[in-house]
Amino acid sequence: MSESDVTRDGVHGARPGRDALVGRGMGDGDRPGGGRGGRKGGDGRKGDRPMVPRAEFTSYYGRPVLNPPTWRPRDIAGYFFLGGLAGAGSVLAAGAELTGRPAMARALKVSSLAALTGSTAALVHDLGRPERFAHMLRVFKPTSPMSVGSWLLAAYGPVAGAAAASDLTGRLPRTGRAATVAAALLGPAVASYTAVLAADTAVPAWHDGYRELPFLFVGSAAAAAGGMALLASPVAENAPARGVALLGTAVETAAAGAMKRRLGVVAETYREGRAGRLMRAAEALSAAGALGGALLGRRSRTAAALGGAALLAASACTRFGVFHAGMRSAEDPKYTVLPQRERLAARRERPQDG
């Protein structure tokens, strides 16, 4: 309780040295007992200094600014990885069939069907009840990535299954060939729509990376499909797989690097913690798999298989790394507040530059 009192004659009982300093920092000359110095602060630098310290990024009751997604890593990151493998595998399978590589085409058709089955199972498991997936097919919303993705899976699944079944049984070859082409046409969308789905959220590490994330997912999916072909097809037929593996690795590496450079402080989520370890593992495995499969896989079946396994592991690490980066960015208010401040400052400076 203050003991000062304000009367007509002024303020009585106020303690000395309690005057507020407005508009500048407290220098040596402003402290009690000091002289009337210039506008230099106590650190000797000219100009004003803020009286209020930088805010700490906290929120009411210790809750984050954003509600982190309730997605489980094994379900959703696995869904990202397996969906990419399935879609890219169908494209590569069609190319293998058209160029007279039946063993590679069969292996990729079967692996795409298996990956699609696992991806759908992971999605349904995360939804909690299988009928929720069917409920998403009651309407079609072009503006909703989840709605578009659900319809993509519903259309892609039957043709991928028909292509694999026809190849394994030898029956209805024309139908199987048409199904192979249809699966290849839908494959790129299946491989990439999960990136749009993630970027459409408010999670900073995903939303702010909306430009590069589709390229990252497509490159990762292509590398995984190339790896599967190297792992499951004979050396005599794996030349296209080596090229796809190299191209996919290059696209994935370039997209990841560009995203980290552009995201600013949010890029910390991709460099640190569990996500950082997974992304570094993905880079190492991608390089080892691409170089080993491309160089040594031309003659050695063992080298091709090892390179393919490394590429598959790299793609999985990338998807899990992206997932964990997003979860961390949603949990820490800093990654929401700082980019917003930077965007606000940029908008304020724009008219002055004009």
mmCIF file of N, CA and C in Angstrom, residues 258-315:
data_model
loop_
_atom_site.group_PDB
_atom_site.id
_atom_site.type_symbol
_atom_site.label_atom_id
_atom_site.label_comp_id
_atom_site.label_asym_id
_atom_site.label_seq_id
_atom_site.Cartn_x
_atom_site.Cartn_y
_atom_site.Cartn_z
ATOM 1 N N ALA A 258 15.542 -26.326 -49.355
ATOM 2 C CA ALA A 258 14.864 -25.057 -49.626
ATOM 3 C C ALA A 258 13.861 -24.723 -48.525
ATOM 4 N N MET A 259 13.154 -25.722 -48.032
ATOM 5 C CA MET A 259 12.178 -25.468 -46.974
ATOM 6 C C MET A 259 12.855 -25.013 -45.689
ATOM 7 N N LYS A 260 13.945 -25.638 -45.323
ATOM 8 C CA LYS A 260 14.642 -25.253 -44.090
ATOM 9 C C LYS A 260 15.206 -23.841 -44.198
ATOM 10 N N ARG A 261 15.669 -23.463 -45.381
ATOM 11 C CA ARG A 261 16.203 -22.102 -45.542
ATOM 12 C C ARG A 261 15.097 -21.057 -45.483
ATOM 13 N N ARG A 262 13.929 -21.380 -45.963
ATOM 14 C CA ARG A 262 12.864 -20.385 -46.051
ATOM 15 C C ARG A 262 12.073 -20.251 -44.760
ATOM 16 N N LEU A 263 12.020 -21.284 -43.948
ATOM 17 C CA LEU A 263 11.134 -21.277 -42.784
ATOM 18 C C LEU A 263 11.643 -20.439 -41.627
ATOM 19 N N GLY A 264 12.897 -20.035 -41.626
ATOM 20 C CA GLY A 264 13.401 -19.221 -40.534
ATOM 21 C C GLY A 264 13.447 -19.985 -39.229
ATOM 22 N N VAL A 265 12.864 -19.397 -38.178
ATOM 23 C CA VAL A 265 12.940 -20.019 -36.865
ATOM 24 C C VAL A 265 12.193 -21.349 -36.820
ATOM 25 N N VAL A 266 11.159 -21.512 -37.638
ATOM 26 C CA VAL A 266 10.391 -22.760 -37.638
ATOM 27 C C VAL A 266 11.244 -23.927 -38.130
ATOM 28 N N ALA A 267 12.281 -23.642 -38.905
ATOM 29 C CA ALA A 267 13.160 -24.710 -39.393
ATOM 30 C C ALA A 267 13.870 -25.433 -38.264
ATOM 31 N N GLU A 268 13.916 -24.819 -37.069
ATOM 32 C CA GLU A 268 14.520 -25.504 -35.924
ATOM 33 C C GLU A 268 13.835 -26.834 -35.655
ATOM 34 N N THR A 269 12.554 -26.909 -35.921
ATOM 35 C CA THR A 269 11.827 -28.141 -35.638
ATOM 36 C C THR A 269 12.271 -29.287 -36.534
ATOM 37 N N TYR A 270 12.836 -28.952 -37.694
ATOM 38 C CA TYR A 270 13.352 -29.987 -38.595
ATOM 39 C C TYR A 270 14.818 -30.317 -38.327
ATOM 40 N N ARG A 271 15.485 -29.506 -37.527
ATOM 41 C CA ARG A 271 16.917 -29.711 -37.280
ATOM 42 C C ARG A 271 17.193 -30.265 -35.888
ATOM 43 N N GLU A 272 16.279 -30.101 -34.963
ATOM 44 C CA GLU A 272 16.535 -30.451 -33.577
ATOM 45 C C GLU A 272 15.607 -31.571 -33.114
ATOM 46 N N GLY A 273 15.987 -32.213 -32.016
ATOM 47 C CA GLY A 273 15.133 -33.212 -31.401
ATOM 48 C C GLY A 273 14.971 -34.457 -32.250
ATOM 49 N N ARG A 274 13.867 -35.139 -32.019
ATOM 50 C CA ARG A 274 13.609 -36.397 -32.727
ATOM 51 C C ARG A 274 13.470 -36.175 -34.226
ATOM 52 N N ALA A 275 12.789 -35.101 -34.612
ATOM 53 C CA ALA A 275 12.638 -34.813 -36.036
ATOM 54 C C ALA A 275 13.992 -34.570 -36.692
ATOM 55 N N GLY A 276 14.890 -33.846 -36.019
ATOM 56 C CA GLY A 276 16.216 -33.598 -36.572
ATOM 57 C C GLY A 276 16.997 -34.884 -36.773
ATOM 58 N N ARG A 277 16.913 -35.784 -35.801
ATOM 59 C CA ARG A 277 17.622 -37.055 -35.947
ATOM 60 C C ARG A 277 17.059 -37.877 -37.100
ATOM 61 N N LEU A 278 15.748 -37.864 -37.246
ATOM 62 C CA LEU A 278 15.139 -38.617 -38.335
ATOM 63 C C LEU A 278 15.474 -38.012 -39.698
ATOM 64 N N MET A 279 15.474 -36.695 -39.798
ATOM 65 C CA MET A 279 15.794 -36.063 -41.078
ATOM 66 C C MET A 279 17.248 -36.285 -41.465
ATOM 67 N N ARG A 280 18.141 -36.251 -40.480
ATOM 68 C CA ARG A 280 19.558 -36.538 -40.791
ATOM 69 C C ARG A 280 19.744 -37.993 -41.191
ATOM 70 N N ALA A 281 19.037 -38.888 -40.534
ATOM 71 C CA ALA A 281 19.107 -40.300 -40.918
ATOM 72 C C ALA A 281 18.576 -40.490 -42.336
ATOM 73 N N ALA A 282 17.505 -39.774 -42.672
ATOM 74 C CA ALA A 282 16.956 -39.873 -44.022
ATOM 75 C C ALA A 282 17.961 -39.405 -45.071
ATOM 76 N N GLU A 283 18.674 -38.319 -44.784
ATOM 77 C CA GLU A 283 19.675 -37.823 -45.731
ATOM 78 C C GLU A 283 20.791 -38.847 -45.940
ATOM 79 N N ALA A 284 21.268 -39.422 -44.848
ATOM 80 C CA ALA A 284 22.357 -40.396 -44.963
ATOM 81 C C ALA A 284 21.900 -41.653 -45.698
ATOM 82 N N LEU A 285 20.716 -42.146 -45.355
ATOM 83 C CA LEU A 285 20.211 -43.359 -45.999
ATOM 84 C C LEU A 285 19.895 -43.110 -47.475
ATOM 85 N N SER A 286 19.383 -41.938 -47.793
ATOM 86 C CA SER A 286 19.086 -41.614 -49.197
ATOM 87 C C SER A 286 20.361 -41.601 -50.030
ATOM 88 N N ALA A 287 21.394 -40.955 -49.505
ATOM 89 C CA ALA A 287 22.656 -40.900 -50.241
ATOM 90 C C ALA A 287 23.245 -42.295 -50.418
ATOM 91 N N ALA A 288 23.244 -43.087 -49.344
ATOM 92 C CA ALA A 288 23.805 -44.435 -49.429
ATOM 93 C C ALA A 288 22.990 -45.309 -50.374
ATOM 94 N N GLY A 289 21.665 -45.214 -50.278
ATOM 95 C CA GLY A 289 20.823 -46.038 -51.129
ATOM 96 C C GLY A 289 20.895 -45.655 -52.592
ATOM 97 N N ALA A 290 20.862 -44.352 -52.868
ATOM 98 C CA ALA A 290 20.900 -43.913 -54.260
ATOM 99 C C ALA A 290 22.239 -44.236 -54.912
ATOM 100 N N LEU A 291 23.316 -43.916 -54.231
ATOM 101 C CA LEU A 291 24.635 -44.175 -54.815
ATOM 102 C C LEU A 291 24.923 -45.676 -54.900
ATOM 103 N N GLY A 292 24.605 -46.410 -53.816
ATOM 104 C CA GLY A 292 24.843 -47.841 -53.835
ATOM 105 C C GLY A 292 23.998 -48.550 -54.868
ATOM 106 N N GLY A 293 22.700 -48.199 -54.922
ATOM 107 C CA GLY A 293 21.839 -48.855 -55.889
ATOM 108 C C GLY A 293 22.166 -48.478 -57.317
ATOM 109 N N ALA A 294 22.545 -47.211 -57.543
ATOM 110 C CA ALA A 294 22.818 -46.761 -58.909
ATOM 111 C C ALA A 294 24.159 -47.271 -59.429
ATOM 112 N N LEU A 295 25.170 -47.291 -58.561
ATOM 113 C CA LEU A 295 26.506 -47.674 -59.009
ATOM 114 C C LEU A 295 26.750 -49.174 -58.905
ATOM 115 N N LEU A 296 26.535 -49.709 -57.713
ATOM 116 C CA LEU A 296 26.825 -51.123 -57.491
ATOM 117 C C LEU A 296 25.664 -52.025 -57.891
ATOM 118 N N GLY A 297 24.455 -51.465 -57.917
ATOM 119 C CA GLY A 297 23.299 -52.282 -58.239
ATOM 120 C C GLY A 297 23.192 -52.674 -59.693
ATOM 121 N N ARG A 298 24.056 -52.173 -60.532
ATOM 122 C CA ARG A 298 24.013 -52.560 -61.942
ATOM 123 C C ARG A 298 24.444 -54.005 -62.157
ATOM 124 N N ARG A 299 25.321 -54.480 -61.281
ATOM 125 C CA ARG A 299 25.857 -55.837 -61.459
ATOM 126 C C ARG A 299 25.579 -56.737 -60.278
ATOM 127 N N SER A 300 25.421 -56.185 -59.127
ATOM 128 C CA SER A 300 25.274 -56.986 -57.914
ATOM 129 C C SER A 300 23.825 -56.958 -57.436
ATOM 130 N N ARG A 301 23.214 -58.133 -57.370
ATOM 131 C CA ARG A 301 21.850 -58.225 -56.854
ATOM 132 C C ARG A 301 21.809 -57.854 -55.372
ATOM 133 N N THR A 302 22.827 -58.236 -54.629
ATOM 134 C CA THR A 302 22.879 -57.919 -53.208
ATOM 135 C C THR A 302 22.979 -56.411 -52.986
ATOM 136 N N ALA A 303 23.842 -55.745 -53.750
ATOM 137 C CA ALA A 303 23.993 -54.299 -53.614
ATOM 138 C C ALA A 303 22.704 -53.582 -53.979
ATOM 139 N N ALA A 304 22.029 -54.073 -55.027
ATOM 140 C CA ALA A 304 20.763 -53.458 -55.415
ATOM 141 C C ALA A 304 19.727 -53.602 -54.314
ATOM 142 N N ALA A 305 19.665 -54.777 -53.704
ATOM 143 C CA ALA A 305 18.688 -54.998 -52.634
ATOM 144 C C ALA A 305 18.999 -54.134 -51.416
ATOM 145 N N LEU A 306 20.270 -54.050 -51.056
ATOM 146 C CA LEU A 306 20.640 -53.222 -49.903
ATOM 147 C C LEU A 306 20.365 -51.746 -50.179
ATOM 148 N N GLY A 307 20.682 -51.304 -51.391
ATOM 149 C CA GLY A 307 20.392 -49.919 -51.752
ATOM 150 C C GLY A 307 18.901 -49.633 -51.726
ATOM 151 N N GLY A 308 18.096 -50.584 -52.221
ATOM 152 C CA GLY A 308 16.658 -50.402 -52.192
ATOM 153 C C GLY A 308 16.105 -50.339 -50.779
ATOM 154 N N ALA A 309 16.609 -51.205 -49.900
ATOM 155 C CA ALA A 309 16.162 -51.182 -48.500
ATOM 156 C C ALA A 309 16.528 -49.857 -47.835
ATOM 157 N N ALA A 310 17.728 -49.319 -48.146
ATOM 158 C CA ALA A 310 18.141 -48.035 -47.577
ATOM 159 C C ALA A 310 17.224 -46.909 -48.050
ATOM 160 N N LEU A 311 16.809 -46.955 -49.311
ATOM 161 C CA LEU A 311 15.917 -45.918 -49.834
ATOM 162 C C LEU A 311 14.538 -45.996 -49.187
ATOM 163 N N LEU A 312 14.046 -47.192 -48.969
ATOM 164 C CA LEU A 312 12.763 -47.337 -48.287
ATOM 165 C C LEU A 312 12.845 -46.803 -46.859
ATOM 166 N N ALA A 313 13.925 -47.143 -46.162
ATOM 167 C CA ALA A 313 14.101 -46.651 -44.798
ATOM 168 C C ALA A 313 14.233 -45.133 -44.782
ATOM 169 N N ALA A 314 14.920 -44.571 -45.778
ATOM 170 C CA ALA A 314 15.074 -43.122 -45.845
ATOM 171 C C ALA A 314 13.730 -42.432 -46.022
ATOM 172 N N SER A 315 12.890 -42.972 -46.899
ATOM 173 C CA SER A 315 11.576 -42.370 -47.115
ATOM 174 C C SER A 315 10.725 -42.434 -45.847
#
